Amino acid sequence: MLYRTLPGTELQLPAIGLGCWALGGEHWGDDVDDASSLALIEGARERGVDLFDTAPLYGHGHADALLRRALGGTRHEVVIATKVGVRWDTPDGHPRSDLSPAHVVADCEASLVRLGLDVIPLLQTHWPCEGGTPLAATLEALEGLRQAGKVRAYGLCNAPPADLDEALALAPIASLQTPYSMIRRDFEAALRGRCGALGADGRWQQRLGVLAYEALGRGLLTGKFAAAPAFPESDMRRHDPRFREPAWSTLRPLREALRICAARVEVPPAALAIAWVLRQPGVSVALVGAKRLAQLDEDLRALEVIGRARVFEALAPFVARARP
Ligand SMILES: NC(=O)c1ccc[n+]([C@@H]2O[C@H](COP(=O)([O-])OP(=O)(O)OC[C@H]3O[C@@H](n4cnc5c(N)ncnc54)[C@H](OP(=O)(O)O)[C@@H]3O)[C@@H](O)[C@H]2O)c1
């Protein structure tokens, strides 16, 4: 495993972390089952994937319960990154972000109990507040949790540039979790320069950790779909325009180039898509949403090809033209 240190902390993160959203059993179709999820978590651990990204929202606590069950006592030795803020006890039942200090503290306490931890290694705000709480007040609550020893480090997910600037000015935030893939590259223009910079020695200096999600484009970059897939109603990708025309055809040259290049270096296309993300300046970790151990084994092969510059040179023009 390749490790990356989260700047300003003692946290060592494996370059590939397991995203646990699908394991919650909602929004990702009908083929998620607890037995496979438990085997996946145990297998991840055996393979050095010591970073698990979860959230109270993932199955309303179910992903957390599976993590606790599968990891057992080793849950204290790995990095569990979880989130705060999203409530689902809303009048219309739609999840909503509440980053008021009281809710941040209550949500964190509930996660500590559910995960069976004394301290949460990395706590992230799930998405920006929709309840009017100033970011400064949220950060003060997170810093209070850190100083009370309930959280080792904290960061933001899905932060727009202005929030990231404000947070960097006000608090020792350790991380940003954000979407980034060959087909979703807003990070480059909007956020990367805030997360690090090229040093005088020409080397990239990371200012805070960046955990990239959707490295696989929700499966679109794995090469497994010969035609636009028909997802069941239980799978949110049914409503994702990238899996429908016109984006499906627009992205065909990239999918085809991935398939050909992956065959040339003898790894699955998923491995190339993840390695592409890990090669980008500013990225610390790619979170991958494998559902089964066989998928994770394919995804981990990214580590074999990170250094294969020529294959990424061959892919570059296709990535440049891939705008869904
Ligand atoms: N902070 C946030 O707001 C936020 C938002 C989104 C995600 N995340 C995090 O990021 C994690 C990853 O999710 P994501 O949305 O970014 O999705 P992703 O990793 O781009 O794609 C995940 C999907 O790809 C498919 N897959 C994975 N490996 C594969 C392989 N080797 N071959 C074929 N298919 C494969 C699986 O779905 P199928 O088998 O069903 O096709 C899987 O569910 C989440 O679990 C979560 O931890 C966080």
PDB file of N, CA and C in Angstrom, residues 21-70:
ATOM      1  N   TRP A  21     -20.589   4.142   1.223  1.00  0.00           N
ATOM      2  CA  TRP A  21     -21.962   4.602   0.952  1.00  0.00           C
ATOM      3  C   TRP A  21     -22.862   3.437   0.520  1.00  0.00           C
ATOM      4  N   ALA A  22     -22.398   2.689  -0.483  1.00  0.00           N
ATOM      5  CA  ALA A  22     -23.249   1.603  -1.018  1.00  0.00           C
ATOM      6  C   ALA A  22     -23.556   0.553   0.056  1.00  0.00           C
ATOM      7  N   LEU A  23     -22.613   0.360   0.990  1.00  0.00           N
ATOM      8  CA  LEU A  23     -22.801  -0.681   1.997  1.00  0.00           C
ATOM      9  C   LEU A  23     -23.990  -0.392   2.911  1.00  0.00           C
ATOM     10  N   GLY A  24     -24.398   0.863   2.951  1.00  0.00           N
ATOM     11  CA  GLY A  24     -25.586   1.225   3.734  1.00  0.00           C
ATOM     12  C   GLY A  24     -26.856   0.587   3.181  1.00  0.00           C
ATOM     13  N   GLY A  25     -26.790   0.135   1.919  1.00  0.00           N
ATOM     14  CA  GLY A  25     -27.919  -0.600   1.344  1.00  0.00           C
ATOM     15  C   GLY A  25     -28.979   0.264   0.674  1.00  0.00           C
ATOM     16  N   GLU A  26     -28.674   1.530   0.475  1.00  0.00           N
ATOM     17  CA  GLU A  26     -29.645   2.411  -0.187  1.00  0.00           C
ATOM     18  C   GLU A  26     -28.981   3.135  -1.353  1.00  0.00           C
ATOM     19  N   HIS A  27     -29.754   3.398  -2.381  1.00  0.00           N
ATOM     20  CA  HIS A  27     -29.354   4.247  -3.523  1.00  0.00           C
ATOM     21  C   HIS A  27     -28.403   3.613  -4.525  1.00  0.00           C
ATOM     22  N   TRP A  28     -27.927   2.405  -4.269  1.00  0.00           N
ATOM     23  CA  TRP A  28     -26.956   1.796  -5.188  1.00  0.00           C
ATOM     24  C   TRP A  28     -27.457   0.464  -5.741  1.00  0.00           C
ATOM     25  N   GLY A  29     -28.774   0.308  -5.872  1.00  0.00           N
ATOM     26  CA  GLY A  29     -29.303  -0.898  -6.511  1.00  0.00           C
ATOM     27  C   GLY A  29     -29.633  -2.001  -5.524  1.00  0.00           C
ATOM     28  N   ASP A  30     -29.943  -3.175  -6.101  1.00  0.00           N
ATOM     29  CA  ASP A  30     -30.457  -4.287  -5.291  1.00  0.00           C
ATOM     30  C   ASP A  30     -29.407  -5.352  -5.003  1.00  0.00           C
ATOM     31  N   ASP A  31     -28.165  -5.106  -5.433  1.00  0.00           N
ATOM     32  CA  ASP A  31     -27.168  -6.176  -5.304  1.00  0.00           C
ATOM     33  C   ASP A  31     -26.187  -5.934  -4.158  1.00  0.00           C
ATOM     34  N   VAL A  32     -26.633  -5.212  -3.122  1.00  0.00           N
ATOM     35  CA  VAL A  32     -25.780  -5.007  -1.942  1.00  0.00           C
ATOM     36  C   VAL A  32     -26.320  -5.918  -0.838  1.00  0.00           C
ATOM     37  N   ASP A  33     -25.471  -6.779  -0.307  1.00  0.00           N
ATOM     38  CA  ASP A  33     -25.943  -7.618   0.815  1.00  0.00           C
ATOM     39  C   ASP A  33     -24.896  -7.621   1.918  1.00  0.00           C
ATOM     40  N   ASP A  34     -25.370  -7.787   3.135  1.00  0.00           N
ATOM     41  CA  ASP A  34     -24.486  -7.624   4.292  1.00  0.00           C
ATOM     42  C   ASP A  34     -23.339  -8.631   4.299  1.00  0.00           C
ATOM     43  N   ALA A  35     -23.608  -9.862   3.874  1.00  0.00           N
ATOM     44  CA  ALA A  35     -22.540 -10.878   3.918  1.00  0.00           C
ATOM     45  C   ALA A  35     -21.375 -10.430   3.016  1.00  0.00           C
ATOM     46  N   SER A  36     -21.699  -9.948   1.808  1.00  0.00           N
ATOM     47  CA  SER A  36     -20.623  -9.490   0.902  1.00  0.00           C
ATOM     48  C   SER A  36     -19.950  -8.251   1.470  1.00  0.00           C
ATOM     49  N   SER A  37     -20.741  -7.370   2.098  1.00  0.00           N
ATOM     50  CA  SER A  37     -20.166  -6.136   2.650  1.00  0.00           C
ATOM     51  C   SER A  37     -19.198  -6.448   3.791  1.00  0.00           C
ATOM     52  N   LEU A  38     -19.580  -7.411   4.648  1.00  0.00           N
ATOM     53  CA  LEU A  38     -18.696  -7.773   5.765  1.00  0.00           C
ATOM     54  C   LEU A  38     -17.392  -8.376   5.221  1.00  0.00           C
ATOM     55  N   ALA A  39     -17.526  -9.236   4.207  1.00  0.00           N
ATOM     56  CA  ALA A  39     -16.324  -9.844   3.598  1.00  0.00           C
ATOM     57  C   ALA A  39     -15.464  -8.764   2.931  1.00  0.00           C
ATOM     58  N   LEU A  40     -16.124  -7.778   2.354  1.00  0.00           N
ATOM     59  CA  LEU A  40     -15.395  -6.677   1.704  1.00  0.00           C
ATOM     60  C   LEU A  40     -14.576  -5.890   2.730  1.00  0.00           C
ATOM     61  N   ILE A  41     -15.203  -5.561   3.852  1.00  0.00           N
ATOM     62  CA  ILE A  41     -14.495  -4.769   4.869  1.00  0.00           C
ATOM     63  C   ILE A  41     -13.314  -5.572   5.437  1.00  0.00           C
ATOM     64  N   GLU A  42     -13.568  -6.853   5.729  1.00  0.00           N
ATOM     65  CA  GLU A  42     -12.476  -7.686   6.261  1.00  0.00           C
ATOM     66  C   GLU A  42     -11.346  -7.807   5.238  1.00  0.00           C
ATOM     67  N   GLY A  43     -11.723  -8.008   3.978  1.00  0.00           N
ATOM     68  CA  GLY A  43     -10.723  -8.144   2.912  1.00  0.00           C
ATOM     69  C   GLY A  43      -9.950  -6.857   2.705  1.00  0.00           C
ATOM     70  N   ALA A  44     -10.647  -5.733   2.822  1.00  0.00           N
ATOM     71  CA  ALA A  44      -9.974  -4.440   2.664  1.00  0.00           C
ATOM     72  C   ALA A  44      -8.877  -4.308   3.713  1.00  0.00           C
ATOM     73  N   ARG A  45      -9.242  -4.629   4.914  1.00  0.00           N
ATOM     74  CA  ARG A  45      -8.299  -4.552   6.042  1.00  0.00           C
ATOM     75  C   ARG A  45      -7.072  -5.435   5.783  1.00  0.00           C
ATOM     76  N   GLU A  46      -7.334  -6.665   5.327  1.00  0.00           N
ATOM     77  CA  GLU A  46      -6.218  -7.599   5.053  1.00  0.00           C
ATOM     78  C   GLU A  46      -5.304  -7.069   3.950  1.00  0.00           C
ATOM     79  N   ARG A  47      -5.847  -6.245   3.063  1.00  0.00           N
ATOM     80  CA  ARG A  47      -5.071  -5.736   1.932  1.00  0.00           C
ATOM     81  C   ARG A  47      -4.424  -4.388   2.229  1.00  0.00           C
ATOM     82  N   GLY A  48      -4.521  -3.926   3.462  1.00  0.00           N
ATOM     83  CA  GLY A  48      -3.881  -2.661   3.829  1.00  0.00           C
ATOM     84  C   GLY A  48      -4.739  -1.443   3.561  1.00  0.00           C
ATOM     85  N   VAL A  49      -5.997  -1.667   3.202  1.00  0.00           N
ATOM     86  CA  VAL A  49      -6.910  -0.522   3.011  1.00  0.00           C
ATOM     87  C   VAL A  49      -7.433  -0.159   4.404  1.00  0.00           C
ATOM     88  N   ASP A  50      -6.720   0.728   5.050  1.00  0.00           N
ATOM     89  CA  ASP A  50      -7.012   1.059   6.450  1.00  0.00           C
ATOM     90  C   ASP A  50      -7.776   2.360   6.575  1.00  0.00           C
ATOM     91  N   LEU A  51      -8.428   2.766   5.514  1.00  0.00           N
ATOM     92  CA  LEU A  51      -9.230   3.990   5.527  1.00  0.00           C
ATOM     93  C   LEU A  51     -10.646   3.647   5.065  1.00  0.00           C
ATOM     94  N   PHE A  52     -11.614   3.954   5.910  1.00  0.00           N
ATOM     95  CA  PHE A  52     -13.007   3.655   5.610  1.00  0.00           C
ATOM     96  C   PHE A  52     -13.789   4.951   5.710  1.00  0.00           C
ATOM     97  N   ASP A  53     -14.391   5.357   4.601  1.00  0.00           N
ATOM     98  CA  ASP A  53     -15.168   6.601   4.599  1.00  0.00           C
ATOM     99  C   ASP A  53     -16.648   6.261   4.746  1.00  0.00           C
ATOM    100  N   THR A  54     -17.232   6.721   5.843  1.00  0.00           N
ATOM    101  CA  THR A  54     -18.633   6.422   6.098  1.00  0.00           C
ATOM    102  C   THR A  54     -19.364   7.715   6.454  1.00  0.00           C
ATOM    103  N   ALA A  55     -20.641   7.581   6.802  1.00  0.00           N
ATOM    104  CA  ALA A  55     -21.446   8.746   7.205  1.00  0.00           C
ATOM    105  C   ALA A  55     -22.697   8.224   7.896  1.00  0.00           C
ATOM    106  N   PRO A  56     -23.238   9.001   8.842  1.00  0.00           N
ATOM    107  CA  PRO A  56     -24.498   8.571   9.473  1.00  0.00           C
ATOM    108  C   PRO A  56     -25.586   8.313   8.428  1.00  0.00           C
ATOM    109  N   LEU A  57     -25.554   9.098   7.339  1.00  0.00           N
ATOM    110  CA  LEU A  57     -26.595   8.982   6.314  1.00  0.00           C
ATOM    111  C   LEU A  57     -26.531   7.661   5.535  1.00  0.00           C
ATOM    112  N   TYR A  58     -25.380   7.006   5.489  1.00  0.00           N
ATOM    113  CA  TYR A  58     -25.233   5.801   4.667  1.00  0.00           C
ATOM    114  C   TYR A  58     -26.012   4.640   5.304  1.00  0.00           C
ATOM    115  N   GLY A  59     -27.227   4.483   4.820  1.00  0.00           N
ATOM    116  CA  GLY A  59     -28.107   3.456   5.388  1.00  0.00           C
ATOM    117  C   GLY A  59     -28.597   3.844   6.767  1.00  0.00           C
ATOM    118  N   HIS A  60     -28.589   5.153   7.072  1.00  0.00           N
ATOM    119  CA  HIS A  60     -29.034   5.659   8.387  1.00  0.00           C
ATOM    120  C   HIS A  60     -28.365   4.875   9.525  1.00  0.00           C
ATOM    121  N   GLY A  61     -27.044   4.744   9.423  1.00  0.00           N
ATOM    122  CA  GLY A  61     -26.277   4.073  10.480  1.00  0.00           C
ATOM    123  C   GLY A  61     -25.886   2.649  10.115  1.00  0.00           C
ATOM    124  N   HIS A  62     -26.472   2.093   9.048  1.00  0.00           N
ATOM    125  CA  HIS A  62     -26.200   0.683   8.748  1.00  0.00           C
ATOM    126  C   HIS A  62     -24.743   0.465   8.307  1.00  0.00           C
ATOM    127  N   ALA A  63     -24.209   1.376   7.506  1.00  0.00           N
ATOM    128  CA  ALA A  63     -22.805   1.221   7.081  1.00  0.00           C
ATOM    129  C   ALA A  63     -21.892   1.240   8.317  1.00  0.00           C
ATOM    130  N   ASP A  64     -22.192   2.113   9.265  1.00  0.00           N
ATOM    131  CA  ASP A  64     -21.390   2.184  10.508  1.00  0.00           C
ATOM    132  C   ASP A  64     -21.472   0.857  11.280  1.00  0.00           C
ATOM    133  N   ALA A  65     -22.686   0.314  11.363  1.00  0.00           N
ATOM    134  CA  ALA A  65     -22.875  -0.937  12.116  1.00  0.00           C
ATOM    135  C   ALA A  65     -22.067  -2.061  11.468  1.00  0.00           C
ATOM    136  N   LEU A  66     -22.058  -2.100  10.138  1.00  0.00           N
ATOM    137  CA  LEU A  66     -21.287  -3.148   9.442  1.00  0.00           C
ATOM    138  C   LEU A  66     -19.792  -2.958   9.683  1.00  0.00           C
ATOM    139  N   LEU A  67     -19.351  -1.699   9.643  1.00  0.00           N
ATOM    140  CA  LEU A  67     -17.925  -1.432   9.888  1.00  0.00           C
ATOM    141  C   LEU A  67     -17.519  -1.935  11.273  1.00  0.00           C
ATOM    142  N   ARG A  68     -18.333  -1.618  12.256  1.00  0.00           N
ATOM    143  CA  ARG A  68     -18.014  -2.012  13.634  1.00  0.00           C
ATOM    144  C   ARG A  68     -17.968  -3.529  13.751  1.00  0.00           C
ATOM    145  N   ARG A  69     -18.946  -4.187  13.106  1.00  0.00           N
ATOM    146  CA  ARG A  69     -19.023  -5.654  13.197  1.00  0.00           C
ATOM    147  C   ARG A  69     -17.823  -6.297  12.493  1.00  0.00           C
ATOM    148  N   ALA A  70     -17.515  -5.828  11.294  1.00  0.00           N
ATOM    149  CA  ALA A  70     -16.450  -6.484  10.522  1.00  0.00           C
ATOM    150  C   ALA A  70     -15.059  -6.159  11.080  1.00  0.00           C
TER     151      ALA A  70
END
